[in-house]
PDB file of C-alpha atoms in Angstrom:
ATOM      1  CA  MET A   1      32.278-108.167-188.007  1.00  0.00           C
ATOM      2  CA  SER A   2      32.006-110.290-184.857  1.00  0.00           C
ATOM      3  CA  ASN A   3      29.470-112.867-183.867  1.00  0.00           C
ATOM      4  CA  ILE A   4      28.131-110.566-181.116  1.00  0.00           C
ATOM      5  CA  VAL A   5      27.571-107.173-182.787  1.00  0.00           C
ATOM      6  CA  THR A   6      25.612-107.186-186.035  1.00  0.00           C
ATOM      7  CA  ASP A   7      24.551-103.508-185.989  1.00  0.00           C
ATOM      8  CA  THR A   8      27.326-101.093-185.006  1.00  0.00           C
ATOM      9  CA  THR A   9      24.945 -98.133-184.647  1.00  0.00           C
ATOM     10  CA  ILE A  10      25.231 -96.342-181.313  1.00  0.00           C
ATOM     11  CA  TYR A  11      21.766 -95.159-180.282  1.00  0.00           C
ATOM     12  CA  THR A  12      20.718 -92.525-177.770  1.00  0.00           C
ATOM     13  CA  GLY A  13      17.554 -92.876-175.801  1.00  0.00           C
ATOM     14  CA  LYS A  14      14.861 -95.481-175.582  1.00  0.00           C
ATOM     15  CA  PRO A  15      14.439 -97.930-178.462  1.00  0.00           C
ATOM     16  CA  ASP A  16      11.238 -99.086-180.092  1.00  0.00           C
ATOM     17  CA  CYS A  17      10.205-101.497-177.357  1.00  0.00           C
ATOM     18  CA  THR A  18       8.261-103.896-179.550  1.00  0.00           C
ATOM     19  CA  GLY A  19       9.400-107.409-178.689  1.00  0.00           C
ATOM     20  CA  ARG A  20      11.615-106.296-175.793  1.00  0.00           C
ATOM     21  CA  LEU A  21      11.177-107.598-172.259  1.00  0.00           C
ATOM     22  CA  GLN A  22       9.480-105.363-169.685  1.00  0.00           C
ATOM     23  CA  LYS A  23      12.569-105.507-167.448  1.00  0.00           C
ATOM     24  CA  GLU A  24      14.550-103.840-170.257  1.00  0.00           C
ATOM     25  CA  THR A  25      11.917-101.258-171.201  1.00  0.00           C
ATOM     26  CA  GLY A  26      11.369-100.475-167.523  1.00  0.00           C
ATOM     27  CA  THR A  27      15.071 -99.690-167.257  1.00  0.00           C
ATOM     28  CA  TYR A  28      14.863 -97.156-170.095  1.00  0.00           C
ATOM     29  CA  ASP A  29      11.721 -95.645-168.581  1.00  0.00           C
ATOM     30  CA  LEU A  30      13.474 -95.150-165.235  1.00  0.00           C
ATOM     31  CA  LEU A  31      16.624 -93.684-166.781  1.00  0.00           C
ATOM     32  CA  ASP A  32      14.463 -91.246-168.758  1.00  0.00           C
ATOM     33  CA  LYS A  33      12.433 -90.362-165.651  1.00  0.00           C
ATOM     34  CA  LEU A  34      15.651 -89.616-163.740  1.00  0.00           C
ATOM     35  CA  GLY A  35      17.057 -87.510-166.589  1.00  0.00           C
ATOM     36  CA  ILE A  36      19.987 -89.877-167.128  1.00  0.00           C
ATOM     37  CA  GLU A  37      21.328 -89.779-170.671  1.00  0.00           C
ATOM     38  CA  TYR A  38      22.784 -92.953-172.147  1.00  0.00           C
ATOM     39  CA  PHE A  39      24.208 -94.426-175.302  1.00  0.00           C
ATOM     40  CA  ARG A  40      22.969 -97.870-176.343  1.00  0.00           C
ATOM     41  CA  LEU A  41      24.354-100.660-178.480  1.00  0.00           C
ATOM     42  CA  ASP A  42      22.136-103.622-179.322  1.00  0.00           C
ATOM     43  CA  HIS A  43      23.814-106.979-179.896  1.00  0.00           C
ATOM     44  CA  LYS A  44      23.448-110.718-179.555  1.00  0.00           C
ATOM     45  CA  GLU A  45      23.575-112.241-176.069  1.00  0.00           C
ATOM     46  CA  THR A  46      26.763-111.662-174.130  1.00  0.00           C
ATOM     47  CA  ASN A  47      27.099-114.325-171.471  1.00  0.00           C
ATOM     48  CA  SER A  48      30.494-113.351-170.115  1.00  0.00           C
ATOM     49  CA  ILE A  49      32.797-110.375-169.854  1.00  0.00           C
ATOM     50  CA  ASP A  50      34.888-111.907-172.654  1.00  0.00           C
ATOM     51  CA  ASP A  51      31.902-111.598-174.996  1.00  0.00           C
ATOM     52  CA  CYS A  52      31.866-107.828-174.436  1.00  0.00           C
ATOM     53  CA  HIS A  53      35.192-106.801-175.990  1.00  0.00           C
ATOM     54  CA  GLU A  54      33.749-105.540-179.287  1.00  0.00           C
ATOM     55  CA  VAL A  55      30.923-103.813-177.411  1.00  0.00           C
ATOM     56  CA  GLU A  56      33.536-102.038-175.292  1.00  0.00           C
ATOM     57  CA  LYS A  57      35.425-100.831-178.377  1.00  0.00           C
ATOM     58  CA  LEU A  58      32.305 -99.501-180.063  1.00  0.00           C
ATOM     59  CA  LEU A  59      30.958 -97.731-176.956  1.00  0.00           C
ATOM     60  CA  GLU A  60      34.481 -96.619-175.931  1.00  0.00           C
ATOM     61  CA  ILE A  61      34.038 -97.903-172.392  1.00  0.00           C
ATOM     62  CA  GLU A  62      34.904-100.836-170.221  1.00  0.00           C
ATOM     63  CA  ILE A  63      31.920-103.012-169.434  1.00  0.00           C
ATOM     64  CA  CYS A  64      31.841-103.623-165.703  1.00  0.00           C
ATOM     65  CA  LYS A  65      31.849-107.071-164.208  1.00  0.00           C
ATOM     66  CA  ASN A  66      28.793-107.508-161.966  1.00  0.00           C
ATOM     67  CA  LEU A  67      28.831-110.430-159.553  1.00  0.00           C
ATOM     68  CA  PHE A  68      25.845-111.489-157.457  1.00  0.00           C
ATOM     69  CA  LEU A  69      27.211-112.896-154.212  1.00  0.00           C
ATOM     70  CA  CYS A  70      26.076-114.184-150.838  1.00  0.00           C
ATOM     71  CA  ASN A  71      27.556-115.129-147.495  1.00  0.00           C
ATOM     72  CA  SER A  72      27.945-118.790-146.574  1.00  0.00           C
ATOM     73  CA  ALA A  73      24.581-118.883-144.761  1.00  0.00           C
ATOM     74  CA  ARG A  74      22.827-117.277-147.762  1.00  0.00           C
ATOM     75  CA  THR A  75      21.338-114.652-145.479  1.00  0.00           C
ATOM     76  CA  ARG A  76      23.116-111.636-146.977  1.00  0.00           C
ATOM     77  CA  PHE A  77      23.316-110.834-150.660  1.00  0.00           C
ATOM     78  CA  TYR A  78      25.638-108.456-152.479  1.00  0.00           C
ATOM     79  CA  LEU A  79      26.119-107.046-155.935  1.00  0.00           C
ATOM     80  CA  LEU A  80      29.816-106.457-156.580  1.00  0.00           C
ATOM     81  CA  VAL A  81      30.603-104.042-159.418  1.00  0.00           C
ATOM     82  CA  MET A  82      34.194-104.063-160.593  1.00  0.00           C
ATOM     83  CA  PRO A  83      36.292-103.406-163.691  1.00  0.00           C
ATOM     84  CA  GLY A  84      35.906-106.192-166.218  1.00  0.00           C
ATOM     85  CA  ASP A  85      39.609-106.935-166.376  1.00  0.00           C
ATOM     86  CA  LYS A  86      40.058-107.493-162.633  1.00  0.00           C
ATOM     87  CA  LYS A  87      39.989-110.847-160.902  1.00  0.00           C
ATOM     88  CA  PHE A  88      37.498-111.460-158.094  1.00  0.00           C
ATOM     89  CA  ASP A  89      39.261-112.185-154.797  1.00  0.00           C
ATOM     90  CA  THR A  90      36.575-113.521-152.470  1.00  0.00           C
ATOM     91  CA  LYS A  91      38.844-113.519-149.438  1.00  0.00           C
ATOM     92  CA  ALA A  92      39.823-109.860-149.879  1.00  0.00           C
ATOM     93  CA  VAL A  93      36.256-108.643-150.423  1.00  0.00           C
ATOM     94  CA  SER A  94      34.866-110.754-147.565  1.00  0.00           C
ATOM     95  CA  ARG A  95      37.504-109.344-145.201  1.00  0.00           C
ATOM     96  CA  GLN A  96      36.831-105.731-146.282  1.00  0.00           C
ATOM     97  CA  ILE A  97      33.098-105.976-145.570  1.00  0.00           C
ATOM     98  CA  GLY A  98      33.400-108.134-142.444  1.00  0.00           C
ATOM     99  CA  SER A  99      31.564-111.108-143.906  1.00  0.00           C
ATOM    100  CA  THR A 100      32.022-114.831-143.917  1.00  0.00           C
ATOM    101  CA  ARG A 101      33.532-115.998-147.184  1.00  0.00           C
ATOM    102  CA  LEU A 102      31.448-114.832-150.127  1.00  0.00           C
ATOM    103  CA  SER A 103      30.436-117.079-152.989  1.00  0.00           C
ATOM    104  CA  PHE A 104      28.218-116.808-156.041  1.00  0.00           C
ATOM    105  CA  ALA A 105      24.569-116.664-155.027  1.00  0.00           C
ATOM    106  CA  PRO A 106      22.023-119.038-156.557  1.00  0.00           C
ATOM    107  CA  ALA A 107      20.217-117.747-159.637  1.00  0.00           C
ATOM    108  CA  GLU A 108      16.814-117.907-157.964  1.00  0.00           C
ATOM    109  CA  HIS A 109      17.891-115.233-155.466  1.00  0.00           C
ATOM    110  CA  MET A 110      19.172-113.030-158.285  1.00  0.00           C
ATOM    111  CA  GLU A 111      15.846-113.329-160.067  1.00  0.00           C
ATOM    112  CA  ARG A 112      13.875-112.813-156.855  1.00  0.00           C
ATOM    113  CA  TYR A 113      15.664-109.669-155.691  1.00  0.00           C
ATOM    114  CA  LEU A 114      16.933-108.059-158.918  1.00  0.00           C
ATOM    115  CA  ASN A 115      14.629-109.569-161.581  1.00  0.00           C
ATOM    116  CA  ILE A 116      17.685-110.490-163.649  1.00  0.00           C
ATOM    117  CA  THR A 117      18.978-113.794-164.949  1.00  0.00           C
ATOM    118  CA  PRO A 118      22.604-114.998-165.018  1.00  0.00           C
ATOM    119  CA  GLY A 119      24.569-113.295-167.796  1.00  0.00           C
ATOM    120  CA  SER A 120      22.460-110.142-167.479  1.00  0.00           C
ATOM    121  CA  VAL A 121      23.542-109.012-164.020  1.00  0.00           C
ATOM    122  CA  SER A 122      23.677-105.232-163.819  1.00  0.00           C
ATOM    123  CA  ILE A 123      23.737-102.485-161.240  1.00  0.00           C
ATOM    124  CA  LEU A 124      20.535-101.283-162.909  1.00  0.00           C
ATOM    125  CA  GLY A 125      18.771-104.350-161.463  1.00  0.00           C
ATOM    126  CA  LEU A 126      18.868-102.575-158.083  1.00  0.00           C
ATOM    127  CA  MET A 127      15.793-100.662-159.275  1.00  0.00           C
ATOM    128  CA  ASN A 128      13.899-103.916-158.598  1.00  0.00           C
ATOM    129  CA  ASP A 129      15.296-104.391-155.071  1.00  0.00           C
ATOM    130  CA  VAL A 130      12.646-102.311-153.341  1.00  0.00           C
ATOM    131  CA  GLU A 131      13.130-104.183-150.036  1.00  0.00           C
ATOM    132  CA  LYS A 132      16.890-103.419-150.038  1.00  0.00           C
ATOM    133  CA  LYS A 133      17.889-107.072-149.681  1.00  0.00           C
ATOM    134  CA  VAL A 134      21.034-106.607-151.785  1.00  0.00           C
ATOM    135  CA  GLY A 135      24.054-104.666-150.577  1.00  0.00           C
ATOM    136  CA  LEU A 136      26.036-102.805-153.216  1.00  0.00           C
ATOM    137  CA  LEU A 137      29.821-103.188-153.327  1.00  0.00           C
ATOM    138  CA  ILE A 138      31.786-101.059-155.796  1.00  0.00           C
ATOM    139  CA  ASP A 139      35.480-101.408-156.533  1.00  0.00           C
ATOM    140  CA  ARG A 140      37.091 -97.982-156.111  1.00  0.00           C
ATOM    141  CA  ASP A 141      38.620 -98.156-159.601  1.00  0.00           C
ATOM    142  CA  ILE A 142      35.109 -97.751-161.052  1.00  0.00           C
ATOM    143  CA  LEU A 143      35.155 -94.166-159.785  1.00  0.00           C
ATOM    144  CA  LYS A 144      38.130 -93.310-162.013  1.00  0.00           C
ATOM    145  CA  SER A 145      36.134 -93.554-165.254  1.00  0.00           C
ATOM    146  CA  GLU A 146      33.853 -90.815-166.553  1.00  0.00           C
ATOM    147  CA  TYR A 147      31.552 -93.439-168.043  1.00  0.00           C
ATOM    148  CA  PHE A 148      30.106 -96.679-166.765  1.00  0.00           C
ATOM    149  CA  GLY A 149      29.203 -99.633-168.974  1.00  0.00           C
ATOM    150  CA  CYS A 150      26.424-102.075-168.112  1.00  0.00           C
ATOM    151  CA  HIS A 151      23.418-103.986-169.396  1.00  0.00           C
ATOM    152  CA  PRO A 152      19.823-102.680-169.122  1.00  0.00           C
ATOM    153  CA  CYS A 153      18.815-105.837-167.154  1.00  0.00           C
ATOM    154  CA  VAL A 154      19.133-107.990-170.306  1.00  0.00           C
ATOM    155  CA  ASN A 155      22.324-109.082-172.037  1.00  0.00           C
ATOM    156  CA  THR A 156      21.269-108.173-175.578  1.00  0.00           C
ATOM    157  CA  SER A 157      22.032-104.454-175.169  1.00  0.00           C
ATOM    158  CA  SER A 158      24.757-102.477-173.447  1.00  0.00           C
ATOM    159  CA  LEU A 159      24.652 -98.930-172.132  1.00  0.00           C
ATOM    160  CA  LYS A 160      27.189 -96.163-171.647  1.00  0.00           C
ATOM    161  CA  ILE A 161      26.150 -93.935-168.735  1.00  0.00           C
ATOM    162  CA  LYS A 162      28.018 -91.182-166.921  1.00  0.00           C
ATOM    163  CA  THR A 163      29.395 -92.677-163.724  1.00  0.00           C
ATOM    164  CA  ASN A 164      28.359 -89.598-161.757  1.00  0.00           C
ATOM    165  CA  ASP A 165      24.734 -89.930-162.954  1.00  0.00           C
ATOM    166  CA  LEU A 166      24.701 -93.547-161.872  1.00  0.00           C
ATOM    167  CA  LEU A 167      26.106 -92.750-158.429  1.00  0.00           C
ATOM    168  CA  THR A 168      24.115 -89.591-157.703  1.00  0.00           C
ATOM    169  CA  LYS A 169      20.826 -89.916-159.583  1.00  0.00           C
ATOM    170  CA  PHE A 170      20.233 -93.656-159.974  1.00  0.00           C
ATOM    171  CA  LEU A 171      21.458 -94.831-156.558  1.00  0.00           C
ATOM    172  CA  ALA A 172      19.716 -91.893-154.852  1.00  0.00           C
ATOM    173  CA  TYR A 173      16.482 -93.113-156.447  1.00  0.00           C
ATOM    174  CA  THR A 174      16.962 -96.779-155.477  1.00  0.00           C
ATOM    175  CA  GLY A 175      18.194 -95.922-151.982  1.00  0.00           C
ATOM    176  CA  HIS A 176      21.256 -98.162-152.221  1.00  0.00           C
ATOM    177  CA  SER A 177      24.372 -96.758-150.571  1.00  0.00           C
ATOM    178  CA  PRO A 178      27.495 -98.394-151.912  1.00  0.00           C
ATOM    179  CA  SER A 179      30.316 -99.782-149.829  1.00  0.00           C
ATOM    180  CA  TYR A 180      33.625 -99.290-151.589  1.00  0.00           C
ATOM    181  CA  VAL A 181      36.147-102.108-151.821  1.00  0.00           C
ATOM    182  CA  GLU A 182      39.582-102.550-153.369  1.00  0.00           C
ATOM    183  CA  LEU A 183      40.478-105.605-155.408  1.00  0.00           C
TER     184      LEU A 183
END
């Protein structure tokens, strides 16, 4: 057994929310409201994509890499969702979206717009971006998988969600239209 996963049970639906943060329970509430089914694995903190390998095996998915980025003036913010095994090429993404060179955005902006902390970045944080300050960038390879793997706004659980539900139900609710990129 690894240091990350101590309970290999795959759960469906909302957990007992006692002791869980509101940002996590709010995620489950929204997914339930939207009729989005999900599988859940609880685990210790995963602070990097490398920490997620056992989670991926148990959920039979690839956890997506989610990067919170900004332009050089810090006036435009982006959430880039890409396969976990791909390398981020800032020059290629910047060119594809017509932006000055992108870099990692400061944590305070991530918390302000998405209500997430570093290590917990997730597309599901867009539910908190009611002012639409964050543009969504999705690597086209994400569309090839039936399922999408991400955190429920905290890095102590991981979810397996149908990619189509995420794109059609969740993003329709948040009002974020993705721009597709190729890395």
